N, CA, C and O atoms as a DFTB+ gen file, in Angstrom:
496 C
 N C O
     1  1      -2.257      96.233     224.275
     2  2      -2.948      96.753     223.106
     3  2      -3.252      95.640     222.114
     4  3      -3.286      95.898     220.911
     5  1      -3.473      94.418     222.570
     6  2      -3.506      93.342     221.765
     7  2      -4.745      93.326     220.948
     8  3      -4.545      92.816     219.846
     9  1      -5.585      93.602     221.085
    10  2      -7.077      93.660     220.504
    11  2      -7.187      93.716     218.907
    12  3      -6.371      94.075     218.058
    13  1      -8.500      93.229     218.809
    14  2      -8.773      93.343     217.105
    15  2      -8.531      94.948     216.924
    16  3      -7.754      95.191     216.000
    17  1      -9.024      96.074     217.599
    18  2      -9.101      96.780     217.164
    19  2      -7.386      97.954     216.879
    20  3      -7.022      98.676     215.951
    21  1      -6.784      97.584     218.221
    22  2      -5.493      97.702     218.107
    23  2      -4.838      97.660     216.863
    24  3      -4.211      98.528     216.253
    25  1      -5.206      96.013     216.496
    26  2      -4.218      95.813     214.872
    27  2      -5.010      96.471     213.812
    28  3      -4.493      96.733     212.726
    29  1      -6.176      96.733     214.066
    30  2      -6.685      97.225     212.881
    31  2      -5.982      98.985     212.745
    32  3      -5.603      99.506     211.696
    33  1      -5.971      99.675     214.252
    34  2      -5.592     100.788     214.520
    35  2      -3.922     100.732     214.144
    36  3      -3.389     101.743     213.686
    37  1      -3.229      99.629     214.344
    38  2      -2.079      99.858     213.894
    39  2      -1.802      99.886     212.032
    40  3      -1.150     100.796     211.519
    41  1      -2.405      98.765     211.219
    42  2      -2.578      99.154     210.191
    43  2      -2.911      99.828     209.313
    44  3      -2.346     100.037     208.239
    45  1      -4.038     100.292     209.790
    46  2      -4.559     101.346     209.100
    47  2      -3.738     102.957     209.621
    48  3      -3.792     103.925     208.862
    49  1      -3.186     103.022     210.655
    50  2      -2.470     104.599     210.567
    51  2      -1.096     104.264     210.012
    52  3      -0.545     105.093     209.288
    53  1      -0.363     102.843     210.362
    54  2       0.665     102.629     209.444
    55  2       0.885     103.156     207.896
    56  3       1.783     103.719     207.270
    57  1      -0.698     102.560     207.582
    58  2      -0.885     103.179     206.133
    59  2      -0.811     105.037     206.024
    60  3      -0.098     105.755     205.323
    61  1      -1.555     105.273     206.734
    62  2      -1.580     106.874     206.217
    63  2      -0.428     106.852     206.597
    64  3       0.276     106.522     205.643
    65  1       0.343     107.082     207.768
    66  2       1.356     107.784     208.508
    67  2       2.409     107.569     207.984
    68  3       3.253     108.463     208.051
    69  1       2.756     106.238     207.237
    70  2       4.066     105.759     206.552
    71  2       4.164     106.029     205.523
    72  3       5.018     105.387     204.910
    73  1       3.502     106.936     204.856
    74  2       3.666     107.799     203.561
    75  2       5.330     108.161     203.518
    76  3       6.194     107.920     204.361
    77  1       5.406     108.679     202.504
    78  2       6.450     109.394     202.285
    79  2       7.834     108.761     203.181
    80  3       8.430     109.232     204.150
    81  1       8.014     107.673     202.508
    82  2       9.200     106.988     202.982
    83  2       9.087     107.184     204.688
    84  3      10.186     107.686     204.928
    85  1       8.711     107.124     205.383
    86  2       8.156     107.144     207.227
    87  2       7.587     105.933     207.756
    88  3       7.454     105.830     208.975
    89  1       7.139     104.754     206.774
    90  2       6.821     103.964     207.484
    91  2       7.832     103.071     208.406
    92  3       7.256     102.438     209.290
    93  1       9.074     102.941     208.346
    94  2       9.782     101.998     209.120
    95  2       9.838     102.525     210.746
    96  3       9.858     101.863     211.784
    97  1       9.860     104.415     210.456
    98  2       9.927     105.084     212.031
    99  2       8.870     105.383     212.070
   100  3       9.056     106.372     212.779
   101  1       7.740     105.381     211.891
   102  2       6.437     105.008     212.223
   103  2       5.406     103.763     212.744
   104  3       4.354     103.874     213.373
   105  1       6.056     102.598     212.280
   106  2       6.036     101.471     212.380
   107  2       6.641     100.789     213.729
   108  3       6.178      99.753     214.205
   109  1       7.751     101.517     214.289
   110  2       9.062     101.291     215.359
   111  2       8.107     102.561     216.704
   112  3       8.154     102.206     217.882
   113  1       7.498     103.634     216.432
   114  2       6.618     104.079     217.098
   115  2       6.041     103.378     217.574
   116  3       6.155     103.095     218.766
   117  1       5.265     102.894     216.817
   118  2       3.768     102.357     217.266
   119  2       4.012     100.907     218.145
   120  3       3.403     100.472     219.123
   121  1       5.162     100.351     217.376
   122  2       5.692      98.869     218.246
   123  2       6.217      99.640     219.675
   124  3       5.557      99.413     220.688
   125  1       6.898     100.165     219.730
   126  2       7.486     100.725     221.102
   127  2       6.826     101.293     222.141
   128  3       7.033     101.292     223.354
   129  1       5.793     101.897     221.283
   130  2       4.651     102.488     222.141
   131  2       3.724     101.206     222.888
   132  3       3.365     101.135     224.063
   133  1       3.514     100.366     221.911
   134  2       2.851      99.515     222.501
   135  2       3.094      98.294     223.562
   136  3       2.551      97.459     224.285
   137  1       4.095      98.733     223.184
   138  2       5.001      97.598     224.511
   139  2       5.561      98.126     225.851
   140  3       5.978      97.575     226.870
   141  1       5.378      99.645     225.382
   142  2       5.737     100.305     226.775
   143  2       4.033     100.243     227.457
   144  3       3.914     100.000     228.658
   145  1       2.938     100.451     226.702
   146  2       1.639      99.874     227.685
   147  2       1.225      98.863     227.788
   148  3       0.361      98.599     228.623
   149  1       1.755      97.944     226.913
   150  2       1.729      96.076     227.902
   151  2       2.186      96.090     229.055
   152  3       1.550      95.676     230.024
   153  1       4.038      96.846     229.143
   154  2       4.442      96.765     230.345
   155  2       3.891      97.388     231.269
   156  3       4.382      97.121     232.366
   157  1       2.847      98.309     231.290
   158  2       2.455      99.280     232.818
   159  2       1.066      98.072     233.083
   160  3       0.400      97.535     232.197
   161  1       0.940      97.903     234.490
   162  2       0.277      97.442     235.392
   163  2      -1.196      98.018     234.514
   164  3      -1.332      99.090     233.924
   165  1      -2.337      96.735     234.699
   166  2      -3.067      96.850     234.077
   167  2      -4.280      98.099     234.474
   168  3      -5.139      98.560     233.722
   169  1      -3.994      98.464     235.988
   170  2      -4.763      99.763     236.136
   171  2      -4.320     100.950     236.187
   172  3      -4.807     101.988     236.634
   173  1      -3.123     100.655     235.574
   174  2      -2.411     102.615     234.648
   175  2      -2.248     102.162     233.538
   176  3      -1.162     102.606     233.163
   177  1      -2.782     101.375     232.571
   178  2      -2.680     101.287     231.230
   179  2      -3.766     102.545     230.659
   180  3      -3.287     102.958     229.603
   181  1      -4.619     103.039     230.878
   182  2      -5.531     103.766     230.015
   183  2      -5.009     104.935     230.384
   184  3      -5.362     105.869     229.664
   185  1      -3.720     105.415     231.953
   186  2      -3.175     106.706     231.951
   187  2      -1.668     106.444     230.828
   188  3      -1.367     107.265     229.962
   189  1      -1.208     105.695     230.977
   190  2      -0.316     105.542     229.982
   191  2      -0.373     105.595     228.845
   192  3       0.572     105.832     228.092
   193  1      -1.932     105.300     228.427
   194  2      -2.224     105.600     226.531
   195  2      -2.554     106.759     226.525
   196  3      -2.415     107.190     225.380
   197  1      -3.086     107.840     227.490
   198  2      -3.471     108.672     227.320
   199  2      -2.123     109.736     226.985
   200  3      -2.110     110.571     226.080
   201  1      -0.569     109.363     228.346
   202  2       0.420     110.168     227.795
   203  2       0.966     110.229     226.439
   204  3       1.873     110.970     226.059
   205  1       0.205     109.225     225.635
   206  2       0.718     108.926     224.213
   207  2      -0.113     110.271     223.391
   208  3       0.370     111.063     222.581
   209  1      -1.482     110.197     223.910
   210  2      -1.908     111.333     222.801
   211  2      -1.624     112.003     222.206
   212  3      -1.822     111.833     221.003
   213  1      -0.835     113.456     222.789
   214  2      -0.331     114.279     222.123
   215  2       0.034     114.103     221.352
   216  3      -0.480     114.399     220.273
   217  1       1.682     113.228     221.576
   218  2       2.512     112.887     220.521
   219  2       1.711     112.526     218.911
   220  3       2.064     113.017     217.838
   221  1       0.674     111.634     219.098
   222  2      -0.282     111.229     218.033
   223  2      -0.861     112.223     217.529
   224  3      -0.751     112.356     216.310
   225  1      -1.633     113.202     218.279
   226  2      -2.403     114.019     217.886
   227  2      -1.955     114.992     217.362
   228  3      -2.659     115.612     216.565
   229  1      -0.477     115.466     217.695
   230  2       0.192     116.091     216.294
   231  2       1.139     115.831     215.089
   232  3       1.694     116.571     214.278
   233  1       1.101     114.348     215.313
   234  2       1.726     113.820     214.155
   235  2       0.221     113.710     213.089
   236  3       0.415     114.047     211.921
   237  1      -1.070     113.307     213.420
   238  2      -2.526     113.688     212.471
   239  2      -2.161     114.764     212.451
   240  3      -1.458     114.813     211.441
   241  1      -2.161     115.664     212.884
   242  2      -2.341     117.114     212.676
   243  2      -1.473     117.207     211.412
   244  3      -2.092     117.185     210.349
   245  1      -0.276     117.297     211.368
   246  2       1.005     117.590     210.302
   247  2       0.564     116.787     209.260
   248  3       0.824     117.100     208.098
   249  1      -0.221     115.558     209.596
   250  2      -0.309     114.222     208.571
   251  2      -1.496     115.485     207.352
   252  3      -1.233     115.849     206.206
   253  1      -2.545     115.785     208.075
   254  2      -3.257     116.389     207.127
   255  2      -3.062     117.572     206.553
   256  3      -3.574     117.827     205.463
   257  1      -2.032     118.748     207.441
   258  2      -1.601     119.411     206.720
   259  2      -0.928     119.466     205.098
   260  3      -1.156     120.139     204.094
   261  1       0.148     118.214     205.511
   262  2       0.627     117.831     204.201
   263  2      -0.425     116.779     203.318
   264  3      -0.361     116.908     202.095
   265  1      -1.125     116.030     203.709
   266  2      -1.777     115.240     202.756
   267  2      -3.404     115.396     202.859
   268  3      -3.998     114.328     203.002
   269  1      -4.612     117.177     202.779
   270  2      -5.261     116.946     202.609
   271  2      -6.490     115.723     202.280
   272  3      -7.377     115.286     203.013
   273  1      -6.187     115.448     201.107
   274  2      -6.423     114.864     200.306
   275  2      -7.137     112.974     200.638
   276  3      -8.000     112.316     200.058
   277  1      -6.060     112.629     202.063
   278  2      -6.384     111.495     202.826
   279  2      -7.383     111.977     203.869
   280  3      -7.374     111.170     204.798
   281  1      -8.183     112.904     204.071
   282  2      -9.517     113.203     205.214
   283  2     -10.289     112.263     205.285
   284  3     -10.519     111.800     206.402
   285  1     -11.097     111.538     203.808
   286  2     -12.035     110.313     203.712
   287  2     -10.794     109.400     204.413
   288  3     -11.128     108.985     205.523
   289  1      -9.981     109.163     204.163
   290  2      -9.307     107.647     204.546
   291  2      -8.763     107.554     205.870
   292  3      -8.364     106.499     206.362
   293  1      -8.750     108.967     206.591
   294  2      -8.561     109.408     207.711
   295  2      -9.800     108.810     208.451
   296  3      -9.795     107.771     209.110
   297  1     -10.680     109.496     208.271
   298  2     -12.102     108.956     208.540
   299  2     -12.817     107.794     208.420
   300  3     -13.706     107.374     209.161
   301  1     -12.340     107.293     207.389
   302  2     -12.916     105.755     207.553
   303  2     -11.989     104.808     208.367
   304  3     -12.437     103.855     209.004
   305  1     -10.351     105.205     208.294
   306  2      -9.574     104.276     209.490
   307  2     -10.130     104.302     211.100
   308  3     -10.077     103.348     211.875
   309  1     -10.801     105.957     211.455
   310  2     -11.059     106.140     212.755
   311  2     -12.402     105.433     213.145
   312  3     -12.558     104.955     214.269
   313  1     -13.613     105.374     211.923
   314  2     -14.715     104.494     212.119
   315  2     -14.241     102.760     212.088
   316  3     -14.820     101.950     212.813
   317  1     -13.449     102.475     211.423
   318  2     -13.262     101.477     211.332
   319  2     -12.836     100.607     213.010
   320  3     -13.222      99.555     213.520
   321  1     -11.854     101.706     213.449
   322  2     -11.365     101.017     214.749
   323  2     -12.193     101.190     216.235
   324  3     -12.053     100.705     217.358
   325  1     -13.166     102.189     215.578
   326  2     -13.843     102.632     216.793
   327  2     -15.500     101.595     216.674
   328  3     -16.386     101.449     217.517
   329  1     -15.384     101.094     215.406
   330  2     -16.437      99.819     215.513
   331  2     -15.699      98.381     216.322
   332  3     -16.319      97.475     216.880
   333  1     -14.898      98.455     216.244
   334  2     -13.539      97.239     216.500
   335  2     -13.952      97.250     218.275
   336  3     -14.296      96.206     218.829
   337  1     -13.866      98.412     218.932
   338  2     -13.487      98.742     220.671
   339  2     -14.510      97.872     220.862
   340  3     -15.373      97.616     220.022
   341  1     -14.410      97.298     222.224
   342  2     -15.183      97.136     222.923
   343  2     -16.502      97.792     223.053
   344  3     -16.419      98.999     222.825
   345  1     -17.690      97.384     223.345
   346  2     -18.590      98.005     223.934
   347  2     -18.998      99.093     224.576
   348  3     -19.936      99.884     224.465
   349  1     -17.720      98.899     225.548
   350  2     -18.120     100.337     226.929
   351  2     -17.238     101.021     226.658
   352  3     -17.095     102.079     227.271
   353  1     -16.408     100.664     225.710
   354  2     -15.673     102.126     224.295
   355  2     -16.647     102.325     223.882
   356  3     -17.426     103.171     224.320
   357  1     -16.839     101.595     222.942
   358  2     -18.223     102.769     221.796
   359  2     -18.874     103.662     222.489
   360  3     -18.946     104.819     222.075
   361  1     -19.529     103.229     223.801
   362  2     -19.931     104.077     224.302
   363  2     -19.681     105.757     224.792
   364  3     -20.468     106.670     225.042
   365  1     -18.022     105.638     224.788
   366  2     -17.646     106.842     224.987
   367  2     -16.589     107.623     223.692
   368  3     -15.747     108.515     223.799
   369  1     -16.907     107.105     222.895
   370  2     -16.052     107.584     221.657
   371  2     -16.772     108.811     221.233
   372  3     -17.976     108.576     221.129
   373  1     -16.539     109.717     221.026
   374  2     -17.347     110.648     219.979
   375  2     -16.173     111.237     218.922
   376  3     -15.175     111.889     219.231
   377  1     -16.614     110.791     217.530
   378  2     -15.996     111.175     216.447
   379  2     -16.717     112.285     216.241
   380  3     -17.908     112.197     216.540
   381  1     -16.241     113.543     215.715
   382  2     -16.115     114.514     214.843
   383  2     -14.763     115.064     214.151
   384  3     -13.579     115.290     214.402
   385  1     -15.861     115.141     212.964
   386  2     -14.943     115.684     211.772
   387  2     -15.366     116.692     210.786
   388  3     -16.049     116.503     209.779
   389  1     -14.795     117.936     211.282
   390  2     -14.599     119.137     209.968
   391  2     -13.538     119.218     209.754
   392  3     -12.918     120.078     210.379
   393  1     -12.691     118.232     208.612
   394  2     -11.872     118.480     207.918
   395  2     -11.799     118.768     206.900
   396  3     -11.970     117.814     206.141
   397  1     -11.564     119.943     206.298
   398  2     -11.531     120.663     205.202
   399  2      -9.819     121.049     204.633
   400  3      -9.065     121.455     205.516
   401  1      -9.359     120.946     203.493
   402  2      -8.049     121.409     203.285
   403  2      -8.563     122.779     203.140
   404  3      -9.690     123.054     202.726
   405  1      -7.539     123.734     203.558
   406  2      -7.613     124.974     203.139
   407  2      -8.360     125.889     204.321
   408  3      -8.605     127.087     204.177
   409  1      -8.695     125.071     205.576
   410  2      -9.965     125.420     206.369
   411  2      -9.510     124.624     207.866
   412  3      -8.946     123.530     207.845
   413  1      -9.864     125.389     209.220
   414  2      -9.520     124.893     210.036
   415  2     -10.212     123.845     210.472
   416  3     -11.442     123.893     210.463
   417  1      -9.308     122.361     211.072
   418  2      -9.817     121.416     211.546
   419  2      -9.983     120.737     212.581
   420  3      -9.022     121.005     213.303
   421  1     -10.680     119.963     213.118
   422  2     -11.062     119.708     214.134
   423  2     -11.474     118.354     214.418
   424  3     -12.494     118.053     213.798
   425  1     -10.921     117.264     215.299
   426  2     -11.150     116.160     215.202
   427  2     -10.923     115.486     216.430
   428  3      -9.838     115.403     217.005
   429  1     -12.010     115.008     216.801
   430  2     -12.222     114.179     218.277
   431  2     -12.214     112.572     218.346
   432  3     -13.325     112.263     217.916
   433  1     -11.737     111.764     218.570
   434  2     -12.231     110.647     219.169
   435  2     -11.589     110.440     220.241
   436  3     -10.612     111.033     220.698
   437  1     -12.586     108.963     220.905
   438  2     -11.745     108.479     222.129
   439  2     -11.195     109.695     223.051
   440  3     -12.052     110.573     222.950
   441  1     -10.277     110.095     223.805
   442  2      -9.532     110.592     224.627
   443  2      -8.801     111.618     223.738
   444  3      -8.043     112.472     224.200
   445  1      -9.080     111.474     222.448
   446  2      -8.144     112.097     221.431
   447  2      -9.038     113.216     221.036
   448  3     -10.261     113.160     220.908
   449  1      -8.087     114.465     220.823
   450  2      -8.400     115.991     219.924
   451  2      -7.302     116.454     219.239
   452  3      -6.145     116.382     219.653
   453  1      -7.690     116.972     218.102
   454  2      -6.828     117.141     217.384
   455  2      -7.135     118.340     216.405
   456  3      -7.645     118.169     215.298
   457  1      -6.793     119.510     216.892
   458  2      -7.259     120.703     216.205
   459  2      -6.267     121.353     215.209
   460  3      -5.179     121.664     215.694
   461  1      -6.470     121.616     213.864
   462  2      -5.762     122.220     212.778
   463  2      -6.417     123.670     212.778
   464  3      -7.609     123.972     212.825
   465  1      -5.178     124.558     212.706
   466  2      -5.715     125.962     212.017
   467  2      -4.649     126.279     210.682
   468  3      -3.438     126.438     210.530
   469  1      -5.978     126.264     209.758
   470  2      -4.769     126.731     208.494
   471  2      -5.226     127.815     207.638
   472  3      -6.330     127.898     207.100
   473  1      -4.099     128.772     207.557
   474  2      -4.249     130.367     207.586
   475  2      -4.681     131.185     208.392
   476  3      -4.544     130.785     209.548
   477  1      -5.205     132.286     208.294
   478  2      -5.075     133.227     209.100
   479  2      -6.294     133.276     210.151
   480  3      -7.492     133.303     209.869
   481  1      -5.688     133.282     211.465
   482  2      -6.256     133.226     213.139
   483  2      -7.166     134.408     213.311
   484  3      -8.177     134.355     214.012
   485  1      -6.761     135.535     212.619
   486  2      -7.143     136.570     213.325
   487  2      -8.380     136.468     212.921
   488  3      -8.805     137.412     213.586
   489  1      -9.539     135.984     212.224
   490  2     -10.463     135.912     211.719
   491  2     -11.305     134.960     212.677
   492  3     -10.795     133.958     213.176
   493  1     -12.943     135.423     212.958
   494  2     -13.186     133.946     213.686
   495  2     -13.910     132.750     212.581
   496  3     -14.150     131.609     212.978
């Protein structure tokens, strides 16, 4: 995960994610994580980032529950790193974003989804 865009991806979610006194086990995440996909053989590295998703995709999830308010900075960290990828990344990235506090959300990039529902389901 050595890449420009990597460190940019590690700093910038460091920032949101290490809110609220969390950055040291957030920080110890992201190092651990990343060294467990240095170590896999270089043609199961993109299945090995992928078993990471989840875990990520609901720690954003909880991240915006509690901190509305970071959606722009959410959004500009994910443009930021997805200008960073490679080439024949960009190519397959698709960002979307309806994030609304108060309103269900929905958020794609890369290999990544990340769906919020906040309040009531029974409604479509």
């Amino acid at each position: 995960m050595a890449t420009d865009a990597w460190q940019t991806a590690r700093t910038r979610f460091l920032q949101l994610l290490g809110r609220d006194g969390r950055r040291a086990c957030v920080e110890g995440q992201l190092e651990a994580q990343s060294h467990a996909v240095e170590r896999t053989t270089e043609s199961r590295r993109e299945e090995a980032r992928a078993t990471l998703l989840p875990g990520w995709q609901s720690q954003l999830a909880d991240f915006l529950r509690q901190h509305p308010e970071a959606e722009q900075e959410l959004r500009q960290a994910i443009e930021q790193v997805r200008s960073e990828l490679p080439e024949n990344y960009q190519r397959q990235v698709e960002a979307r974003f309806e994030v609304r506090a108060g309103q269900d959300a929905y958020t794609s990039a890369h290999d990544m989804t990340i769906t919020h529902h906040h309040g009531d389901r029974s409604s479509p």
